[in-house]
Amino acid sequence: MHFTLLSSDKHTGARRGRIHTAHGPVDTPVFMPVGTQATVKTLEPRDLEAEACQILLCNTYHLYLRPGHEVVKEVGGLHRFMGWDGAILTDSGGYQVLSLAKLRRITEEGVTFQSHLDGSRHVLTPERTIEIQLALGVDILMALDECPPHDADTAYHQASMERTLRWAARCRAVHPGDEPALFGIVQGGTLRTLRARSAEETRRIGFSGYALGGLGIGEGPAAMYTTVEETTALLPADAPRYLMGVGTPQDLLECMARGVDMFDCVLPTRNARNGTLFTSTGRVNIKGAAHACDGRPVEEGCTCYTCRHFSRAYLRHLYVAGEILGLRLNTIHNLHYYLDLMRQARQAIDAGRFPTWKDATLARLCVEPTTPQHTQEMHTND
Amino acid sequence: MHFTLLSSDKHTGARRGRIHTAHGPVDTPVFMPVGTQATVKTLEPRDLEAEACQILLCNTYHLYLRPGHEVVKEVGGLHRFMGWDGAILTDSGGYQVLSLAKLRRITEEGVTFQSHLDGSRHVLTPERTIEIQLALGVDILMALDECPPHDADTAYHQASMERTLRWAARCRAVHPGDEPALFGIVQGGTLRTLRARSAEETRRIGFSGYALGGLGIGEGPAAMYTTVEETTALLPADAPRYLMGVGTPQDLLECMARGVDMFDCVLPTRNARNGTLFTSTGRVNIKGAAHACDGRPVEEGCTCYTCRHFSRAYLRHLYVAGEILGLRLNTIHNLHYYLDLMRQARQAIDAGRFPTWKDATLARLCVEPTTPQHTQEMHTND
């Protein structure tokens, strides 16, 4: 993998780039749909291809437990298993272990946990997560990290961040190359000095890309935006920056304005299955009785398959009747919205009009835009 | 609607025909996928189009209760509502009232019942079901009938059949035309004299097509095949014959050999959602551990989207992991199997080799073929 920085916005930290992987290019800023169990829920690869999707995120924790990385390897790797020819990034499994597994215990060695599926005992170490991700055969691997609660005390944040650095070094030691790529993860909560040390030391170890972990977990948008801005300023310009697990349309715009290149989030797909649909003027709850006889599409002018063929009345009916097709049509629309938003962002950066596009887009969403404070630093940090 | 009988097999009762509807032609023998709640579960219209599907069945009972036929009418009719440009047949609602509703009561006037959804009280009369189906705007309407249990006593079968005849006449009285079409339904259990009277009197009322109701409900294949054969012999050759709610691949072949032109059944779609897949050599239970590392498709050489892109290992994983995509990929395969079987049957009749094709197909399924007994009568009854 290698990364080409194509251009930088003059007024914000927004960047246009391209990640070159063994499974094709990935144009950044990019939103990666989440395919937890080797499927973006309800969708087929051809649906993602129809949206010009270039990269997916899959979850190592889930695939390790079921069907097992050895099974995936035996049938030809994750791409072949799920019929997806584009790029795949996997997380390390650490986040899911800490949020889903039972009786988890963190030691210097790694994380011991019981499966949420059958209670079986497992140990996830830095070396083991690399082994699992290599067996899956993906394009971008993530180093093992700990994501502490945002309101953990400073001492815990510090100790956890230092251990994450040692885990990062161990991951890099067993996988020193760039093919597949390995990304390090910057932690440190919203504590500026911890983030700075984490960024500096992670950068010193040296990775193909750098992720920002531990954000979008309750600290609030203002703190997140500030931390993102301060952290990207400390990361090399010639490597992609990935903000893990974030976020709302507003979050994407504000954080790409602060130098983030990659995002992933379950929001568009999970909201779709809850009947909440994204539009350029805000969210629509398709369950509402107001839609019962509404012959209009979710969004006028939207070019997704759902909006081209079906009315709000039909989508509401499918939802109320418990029909699986409704979950799928909603997912198609929401992912189209997210991927189209990123497409528009890339075009705006290319055309040198990112700030006005961002403000206009947020205004339509009735969201107050915020302005990055440290733009100068961003452009002088490497 | 009108029906063209294109050719008849020389050695069996099998027929090639074409139903001309306002939403395109329907080549017979035909299998109609079931779209109960205005969707073939998990599928989009484009999936059905990809399989060259020409006609769907939807359920009046379900659509009347939710979203309501008035809602469907208001947003432009059922075709537009569900985005389906092909033909649609609706049942009368009578069968679902008797199998799903609570506190149902049959009188000469019609059927009084409580909704299985909210307990609300409704009355379905012959006139009302025509009104509802016309509001839905479908291509083929079914007359109201009663489908008694197959083991009801003779007196009940007789009384029920006579009432169904009176209901049929009332349906025809309020909808005397052929556009949209109205089909009458022959009842009488497996009792030869009752079936004969029902067929004769239904034919005397005069419909665009004739259905065989009350079969495939526990009487067993042998009794069903005999009743089908005896009944089609009494129906006009120049109208389509529709065997309601049937059946297995074997049932389709045996009954088209006995003069049936149209079928519908939830078997391919419901089995798909239970993980049971149809192949030319019998059924495959995709849940089985034997498939865990099986890189082969469900059926080698199958041209469906599922078999062209995914392994048994992946389908098993999706099923075990509870992923919606698995239900959908299974449904795509099973419907392909059913519609392809019908395509093969039509080609075999066209080519004058239906009997050998039928025997070879059943032999691969390890099913013993049976021979229609009354072929001569079939060809002399009109």
PDB file of C-alpha atoms in Angstrom, chain A residues 91-95 97-98 106-111 123-130 133 141-147 160 163-172 182-185 187 207:
ATOM      1  CA  ASP A  91      -9.804  -3.555  12.898  1.00  0.00           C
ATOM      2  CA  SER A  92      -7.647  -5.347  15.456  1.00  0.00           C
ATOM      3  CA  GLY A  93     -10.517  -6.864  17.400  1.00  0.00           C
ATOM      4  CA  GLY A  94      -9.505  -4.977  20.502  1.00  0.00           C
ATOM      5  CA  TYR A  95     -12.435  -2.584  20.506  1.00  0.00           C
ATOM      6  CA  VAL A  97     -13.310  -7.485  22.817  1.00  0.00           C
ATOM      7  CA  LEU A  98     -13.638  -4.607  25.245  1.00  0.00           C
ATOM      8  CA  ILE A 106      -6.237  -6.616  30.053  1.00  0.00           C
ATOM      9  CA  THR A 107      -2.619  -7.485  30.808  1.00  0.00           C
ATOM     10  CA  GLU A 108       0.696  -6.454  29.313  1.00  0.00           C
ATOM     11  CA  GLU A 109       0.539  -9.594  27.189  1.00  0.00           C
ATOM     12  CA  GLY A 110      -2.815  -8.731  25.627  1.00  0.00           C
ATOM     13  CA  VAL A 111      -6.517  -9.240  26.322  1.00  0.00           C
ATOM     14  CA  VAL A 123      -6.358 -14.496  24.252  1.00  0.00           C
ATOM     15  CA  LEU A 124      -5.832 -11.620  21.854  1.00  0.00           C
ATOM     16  CA  THR A 125      -2.262 -10.355  21.785  1.00  0.00           C
ATOM     17  CA  PRO A 126      -0.605  -7.872  19.420  1.00  0.00           C
ATOM     18  CA  GLU A 127       1.071 -10.764  17.619  1.00  0.00           C
ATOM     19  CA  ARG A 128      -2.146 -12.771  17.464  1.00  0.00           C
ATOM     20  CA  THR A 129      -4.268 -10.011  15.921  1.00  0.00           C
ATOM     21  CA  ILE A 130      -1.680  -9.572  13.164  1.00  0.00           C
ATOM     22  CA  GLN A 133      -5.710 -10.338  10.034  1.00  0.00           C
ATOM     23  CA  LEU A 141      -4.434  -4.211   9.181  1.00  0.00           C
ATOM     24  CA  MET A 142      -4.862  -2.330  12.430  1.00  0.00           C
ATOM     25  CA  ALA A 143      -2.533  -2.602  15.414  1.00  0.00           C
ATOM     26  CA  LEU A 144      -3.958  -3.757  18.742  1.00  0.00           C
ATOM     27  CA  ASP A 145      -4.937  -0.866  21.002  1.00  0.00           C
ATOM     28  CA  GLU A 146      -7.032  -0.183  24.042  1.00  0.00           C
ATOM     29  CA  CYS A 147      -9.854   2.324  23.779  1.00  0.00           C
ATOM     30  CA  SER A 160      -3.407   2.652  28.744  1.00  0.00           C
ATOM     31  CA  ARG A 163       0.617   0.105  26.857  1.00  0.00           C
ATOM     32  CA  THR A 164      -1.018   0.749  23.470  1.00  0.00           C
ATOM     33  CA  LEU A 165       2.357   2.148  22.330  1.00  0.00           C
ATOM     34  CA  ARG A 166       4.138  -1.022  23.465  1.00  0.00           C
ATOM     35  CA  TRP A 167       1.473  -3.146  21.726  1.00  0.00           C
ATOM     36  CA  ALA A 168       1.927  -1.041  18.574  1.00  0.00           C
ATOM     37  CA  ALA A 169       5.671  -1.713  18.593  1.00  0.00           C
ATOM     38  CA  ARG A 170       5.048  -5.459  18.993  1.00  0.00           C
ATOM     39  CA  CYS A 171       2.580  -5.423  16.062  1.00  0.00           C
ATOM     40  CA  ARG A 172       5.110  -3.610  13.911  1.00  0.00           C
ATOM     41  CA  LEU A 182      -0.421  -1.811   8.989  1.00  0.00           C
ATOM     42  CA  PHE A 183      -1.847   1.266  10.692  1.00  0.00           C
ATOM     43  CA  GLY A 184      -0.948   2.454  14.178  1.00  0.00           C
ATOM     44  CA  ILE A 185      -3.566   3.970  16.474  1.00  0.00           C
ATOM     45  CA  GLN A 187      -4.932   7.167  21.830  1.00  0.00           C
ATOM     46  CA  PHE A 207       3.246   2.845  10.086  1.00  0.00           C
TER      47      PHE A 207
END
